[in-house]
Amino acid sequence: MQDEPTPTELVQAVADFLRHDIAPLISGHQAFKLRVGINALDLVVRQLTQATAADAAEYARLKRLLGQDGALIDLNRVLAEQIASGALDLATPGLKEHLWQTTLDKLAVDQPNYASYKREAGRGQDGA
């Protein structure tokens, strides 16, 4: 493919077509299944547009918090092990903020319309 349209634009165009042109024409269980499909496409768009930056920020926080380098999945494994062993807890500087921001970033991609997410995202880290 060439530069345009981008994969994000293509997925968004399909979701919009289904939402605006097809959804009004169907009802019942088929309409429900179509909404599930549209929601999945919307999730893919959010992953394509938001997840890379959120992962990079999470990686930077983990690297600072743990004092080591590695793949994001490996750093998360180390974090979980250190929390489970008691080596890290909520009194550890930066841990609470990291967990809070990581949760908000993941919800922004996965469930941005979730009422509790909207409320907490609006408050920022003050609520952490």
PDB file of N, CA, C and O in Angstrom, residues 84-123:
ATOM      1  N   ALA A  84       4.359  -8.963  44.648  1.00  0.00           N
ATOM      2  CA  ALA A  84       3.934 -10.207  45.301  1.00  0.00           C
ATOM      3  C   ALA A  84       4.861 -10.579  46.451  1.00  0.00           C
ATOM      4  O   ALA A  84       4.404 -11.077  47.489  1.00  0.00           O
ATOM      5  N   SER A  85       6.149 -10.328  46.301  1.00  0.00           N
ATOM      6  CA  SER A  85       7.109 -10.698  47.347  1.00  0.00           C
ATOM      7  C   SER A  85       7.154  -9.674  48.477  1.00  0.00           C
ATOM      8  O   SER A  85       7.767  -9.932  49.512  1.00  0.00           O
ATOM      9  N   GLY A  86       6.553  -8.511  48.257  1.00  0.00           N
ATOM     10  CA  GLY A  86       6.598  -7.457  49.268  1.00  0.00           C
ATOM     11  C   GLY A  86       7.774  -6.523  49.109  1.00  0.00           C
ATOM     12  O   GLY A  86       7.943  -5.590  49.901  1.00  0.00           O
ATOM     13  N   ALA A  87       8.612  -6.753  48.111  1.00  0.00           N
ATOM     14  CA  ALA A  87       9.760  -5.877  47.886  1.00  0.00           C
ATOM     15  C   ALA A  87       9.315  -4.471  47.493  1.00  0.00           C
ATOM     16  O   ALA A  87      10.005  -3.494  47.785  1.00  0.00           O
ATOM     17  N   LEU A  88       8.168  -4.371  46.832  1.00  0.00           N
ATOM     18  CA  LEU A  88       7.555  -3.087  46.492  1.00  0.00           C
ATOM     19  C   LEU A  88       6.149  -3.066  47.063  1.00  0.00           C
ATOM     20  O   LEU A  88       5.458  -4.083  47.055  1.00  0.00           O
ATOM     21  N   ASP A  89       5.752  -1.897  47.552  1.00  0.00           N
ATOM     22  CA  ASP A  89       4.364  -1.726  48.000  1.00  0.00           C
ATOM     23  C   ASP A  89       3.953  -0.286  47.736  1.00  0.00           C
ATOM     24  O   ASP A  89       4.722   0.489  47.176  1.00  0.00           O
ATOM     25  N   LEU A  90       2.749   0.080  48.144  1.00  0.00           N
ATOM     26  CA  LEU A  90       2.249   1.420  47.831  1.00  0.00           C
ATOM     27  C   LEU A  90       3.041   2.531  48.500  1.00  0.00           C
ATOM     28  O   LEU A  90       2.906   3.697  48.121  1.00  0.00           O
ATOM     29  N   ALA A  91       3.881   2.197  49.462  1.00  0.00           N
ATOM     30  CA  ALA A  91       4.759   3.190  50.068  1.00  0.00           C
ATOM     31  C   ALA A  91       5.999   3.441  49.205  1.00  0.00           C
ATOM     32  O   ALA A  91       6.721   4.418  49.415  1.00  0.00           O
ATOM     33  N   THR A  92       6.261   2.575  48.237  1.00  0.00           N
ATOM     34  CA  THR A  92       7.401   2.732  47.333  1.00  0.00           C
ATOM     35  C   THR A  92       7.179   3.972  46.467  1.00  0.00           C
ATOM     36  O   THR A  92       6.159   4.068  45.784  1.00  0.00           O
ATOM     37  N   PRO A  93       8.108   4.920  46.501  1.00  0.00           N
ATOM     38  CA  PRO A  93       7.944   6.135  45.695  1.00  0.00           C
ATOM     39  C   PRO A  93       7.704   5.806  44.217  1.00  0.00           C
ATOM     40  O   PRO A  93       8.460   5.054  43.602  1.00  0.00           O
ATOM     41  N   GLY A  94       6.644   6.367  43.685  1.00  0.00           N
ATOM     42  CA  GLY A  94       6.325   6.212  42.272  1.00  0.00           C
ATOM     43  C   GLY A  94       5.447   5.037  41.925  1.00  0.00           C
ATOM     44  O   GLY A  94       4.876   5.003  40.830  1.00  0.00           O
ATOM     45  N   LEU A  95       5.312   4.059  42.810  1.00  0.00           N
ATOM     46  CA  LEU A  95       4.545   2.859  42.451  1.00  0.00           C
ATOM     47  C   LEU A  95       3.060   3.165  42.301  1.00  0.00           C
ATOM     48  O   LEU A  95       2.447   2.799  41.302  1.00  0.00           O
ATOM     49  N   LYS A  96       2.498   3.839  43.285  1.00  0.00           N
ATOM     50  CA  LYS A  96       1.062   4.140  43.222  1.00  0.00           C
ATOM     51  C   LYS A  96       0.741   4.957  41.969  1.00  0.00           C
ATOM     52  O   LYS A  96      -0.219   4.668  41.259  1.00  0.00           O
ATOM     53  N   GLU A  97       1.556   5.955  41.694  1.00  0.00           N
ATOM     54  CA  GLU A  97       1.336   6.803  40.522  1.00  0.00           C
ATOM     55  C   GLU A  97       1.463   5.998  39.233  1.00  0.00           C
ATOM     56  O   GLU A  97       0.668   6.184  38.301  1.00  0.00           O
ATOM     57  N   HIS A  98       2.452   5.109  39.196  1.00  0.00           N
ATOM     58  CA  HIS A  98       2.626   4.257  38.013  1.00  0.00           C
ATOM     59  C   HIS A  98       1.408   3.372  37.792  1.00  0.00           C
ATOM     60  O   HIS A  98       0.893   3.283  36.670  1.00  0.00           O
ATOM     61  N   LEU A  99       0.949   2.714  38.833  1.00  0.00           N
ATOM     62  CA  LEU A  99      -0.206   1.814  38.694  1.00  0.00           C
ATOM     63  C   LEU A  99      -1.450   2.592  38.272  1.00  0.00           C
ATOM     64  O   LEU A  99      -2.225   2.132  37.418  1.00  0.00           O
ATOM     65  N   TRP A 100      -1.636   3.761  38.855  1.00  0.00           N
ATOM     66  CA  TRP A 100      -2.806   4.589  38.534  1.00  0.00           C
ATOM     67  C   TRP A 100      -2.767   5.031  37.075  1.00  0.00           C
ATOM     68  O   TRP A 100      -3.743   4.895  36.344  1.00  0.00           O
ATOM     69  N   GLN A 101      -1.615   5.568  36.632  1.00  0.00           N
ATOM     70  CA  GLN A 101      -1.512   6.074  35.262  1.00  0.00           C
ATOM     71  C   GLN A 101      -1.610   4.944  34.245  1.00  0.00           C
ATOM     72  O   GLN A 101      -2.248   5.095  33.202  1.00  0.00           O
ATOM     73  N   THR A 102      -1.013   3.805  34.550  1.00  0.00           N
ATOM     74  CA  THR A 102      -1.094   2.664  33.644  1.00  0.00           C
ATOM     75  C   THR A 102      -2.540   2.209  33.494  1.00  0.00           C
ATOM     76  O   THR A 102      -2.999   1.925  32.385  1.00  0.00           O
ATOM     77  N   THR A 103      -3.262   2.179  34.602  1.00  0.00           N
ATOM     78  CA  THR A 103      -4.675   1.793  34.554  1.00  0.00           C
ATOM     79  C   THR A 103      -5.480   2.780  33.713  1.00  0.00           C
ATOM     80  O   THR A 103      -6.271   2.381  32.848  1.00  0.00           O
ATOM     81  N   LEU A 104      -5.283   4.068  33.932  1.00  0.00           N
ATOM     82  CA  LEU A 104      -6.005   5.085  33.156  1.00  0.00           C
ATOM     83  C   LEU A 104      -5.668   4.985  31.664  1.00  0.00           C
ATOM     84  O   LEU A 104      -6.564   5.079  30.815  1.00  0.00           O
ATOM     85  N   ASP A 105      -4.392   4.778  31.353  1.00  0.00           N
ATOM     86  CA  ASP A 105      -3.988   4.669  29.943  1.00  0.00           C
ATOM     87  C   ASP A 105      -4.622   3.456  29.273  1.00  0.00           C
ATOM     88  O   ASP A 105      -5.052   3.527  28.120  1.00  0.00           O
ATOM     89  N   LYS A 106      -4.688   2.349  29.989  1.00  0.00           N
ATOM     90  CA  LYS A 106      -5.288   1.140  29.417  1.00  0.00           C
ATOM     91  C   LYS A 106      -6.797   1.303  29.247  1.00  0.00           C
ATOM     92  O   LYS A 106      -7.373   0.877  28.252  1.00  0.00           O
ATOM     93  N   LEU A 107      -7.449   1.950  30.212  1.00  0.00           N
ATOM     94  CA  LEU A 107      -8.887   2.206  30.081  1.00  0.00           C
ATOM     95  C   LEU A 107      -9.187   3.180  28.945  1.00  0.00           C
ATOM     96  O   LEU A 107     -10.221   3.067  28.289  1.00  0.00           O
ATOM     97  N   ALA A 108      -8.294   4.134  28.714  1.00  0.00           N
ATOM     98  CA  ALA A 108      -8.493   5.092  27.619  1.00  0.00           C
ATOM     99  C   ALA A 108      -8.571   4.372  26.283  1.00  0.00           C
ATOM    100  O   ALA A 108      -9.313   4.775  25.386  1.00  0.00           O
ATOM    101  N   VAL A 109      -7.846   3.281  26.142  1.00  0.00           N
ATOM    102  CA  VAL A 109      -7.877   2.485  24.912  1.00  0.00           C
ATOM    103  C   VAL A 109      -9.044   1.507  24.945  1.00  0.00           C
ATOM    104  O   VAL A 109      -9.820   1.409  23.993  1.00  0.00           O
ATOM    105  N   ASP A 110      -9.198   0.809  26.041  1.00  0.00           N
ATOM    106  CA  ASP A 110     -10.165  -0.286  26.112  1.00  0.00           C
ATOM    107  C   ASP A 110     -11.601   0.169  26.354  1.00  0.00           C
ATOM    108  O   ASP A 110     -12.524  -0.328  25.727  1.00  0.00           O
ATOM    109  N   GLN A 111     -11.819   1.096  27.270  1.00  0.00           N
ATOM    110  CA  GLN A 111     -13.172   1.496  27.679  1.00  0.00           C
ATOM    111  C   GLN A 111     -13.262   3.002  27.913  1.00  0.00           C
ATOM    112  O   GLN A 111     -13.568   3.447  29.025  1.00  0.00           O
ATOM    113  N   PRO A 112     -13.042   3.833  26.896  1.00  0.00           N
ATOM    114  CA  PRO A 112     -13.009   5.278  27.126  1.00  0.00           C
ATOM    115  C   PRO A 112     -14.353   5.885  27.525  1.00  0.00           C
ATOM    116  O   PRO A 112     -14.389   7.001  28.036  1.00  0.00           O
ATOM    117  N   ASN A 113     -15.435   5.173  27.318  1.00  0.00           N
ATOM    118  CA  ASN A 113     -16.748   5.691  27.697  1.00  0.00           C
ATOM    119  C   ASN A 113     -17.225   5.183  29.049  1.00  0.00           C
ATOM    120  O   ASN A 113     -18.332   5.508  29.480  1.00  0.00           O
ATOM    121  N   TYR A 114     -16.404   4.395  29.720  1.00  0.00           N
ATOM    122  CA  TYR A 114     -16.721   3.866  31.038  1.00  0.00           C
ATOM    123  C   TYR A 114     -16.835   5.048  32.006  1.00  0.00           C
ATOM    124  O   TYR A 114     -15.916   5.854  32.133  1.00  0.00           O
ATOM    125  N   ALA A 115     -17.968   5.177  32.671  1.00  0.00           N
ATOM    126  CA  ALA A 115     -18.249   6.350  33.501  1.00  0.00           C
ATOM    127  C   ALA A 115     -17.180   6.587  34.563  1.00  0.00           C
ATOM    128  O   ALA A 115     -16.747   7.728  34.780  1.00  0.00           O
ATOM    129  N   SER A 116     -16.746   5.545  35.239  1.00  0.00           N
ATOM    130  CA  SER A 116     -15.727   5.719  36.283  1.00  0.00           C
ATOM    131  C   SER A 116     -14.410   6.179  35.684  1.00  0.00           C
ATOM    132  O   SER A 116     -13.704   6.996  36.287  1.00  0.00           O
ATOM    133  N   TYR A 117     -14.071   5.676  34.500  1.00  0.00           N
ATOM    134  CA  TYR A 117     -12.850   6.135  33.835  1.00  0.00           C
ATOM    135  C   TYR A 117     -12.957   7.628  33.525  1.00  0.00           C
ATOM    136  O   TYR A 117     -12.043   8.400  33.806  1.00  0.00           O
ATOM    137  N   LYS A 118     -14.085   8.033  32.948  1.00  0.00           N
ATOM    138  CA  LYS A 118     -14.266   9.447  32.601  1.00  0.00           C
ATOM    139  C   LYS A 118     -14.125  10.338  33.831  1.00  0.00           C
ATOM    140  O   LYS A 118     -13.468  11.379  33.786  1.00  0.00           O
ATOM    141  N   ARG A 119     -14.725   9.914  34.928  1.00  0.00           N
ATOM    142  CA  ARG A 119     -14.649  10.693  36.158  1.00  0.00           C
ATOM    143  C   ARG A 119     -13.202  10.803  36.634  1.00  0.00           C
ATOM    144  O   ARG A 119     -12.713  11.885  36.938  1.00  0.00           O
ATOM    145  N   GLU A 120     -12.518   9.684  36.705  1.00  0.00           N
ATOM    146  CA  GLU A 120     -11.147   9.682  37.227  1.00  0.00           C
ATOM    147  C   GLU A 120     -10.170  10.358  36.280  1.00  0.00           C
ATOM    148  O   GLU A 120      -9.254  11.043  36.733  1.00  0.00           O
ATOM    149  N   ALA A 121     -10.347  10.189  34.992  1.00  0.00           N
ATOM    150  CA  ALA A 121      -9.458  10.843  34.018  1.00  0.00           C
ATOM    151  C   ALA A 121      -9.621  12.356  34.127  1.00  0.00           C
ATOM    152  O   ALA A 121      -8.636  13.090  33.987  1.00  0.00           O
ATOM    153  N   GLY A 122     -10.823  12.801  34.401  1.00  0.00           N
ATOM    154  CA  GLY A 122     -11.068  14.227  34.584  1.00  0.00           C
ATOM    155  C   GLY A 122     -10.406  14.792  35.827  1.00  0.00           C
ATOM    156  O   GLY A 122     -10.064  15.961  35.889  1.00  0.00           O
ATOM    157  N   ARG A 123     -10.232  13.940  36.829  1.00  0.00           N
ATOM    158  CA  ARG A 123      -9.598  14.373  38.086  1.00  0.00           C
ATOM    159  C   ARG A 123      -8.086  14.356  37.995  1.00  0.00           C
ATOM    160  O   ARG A 123      -7.404  14.948  38.818  1.00  0.00           O
TER     161      ARG A 123
END
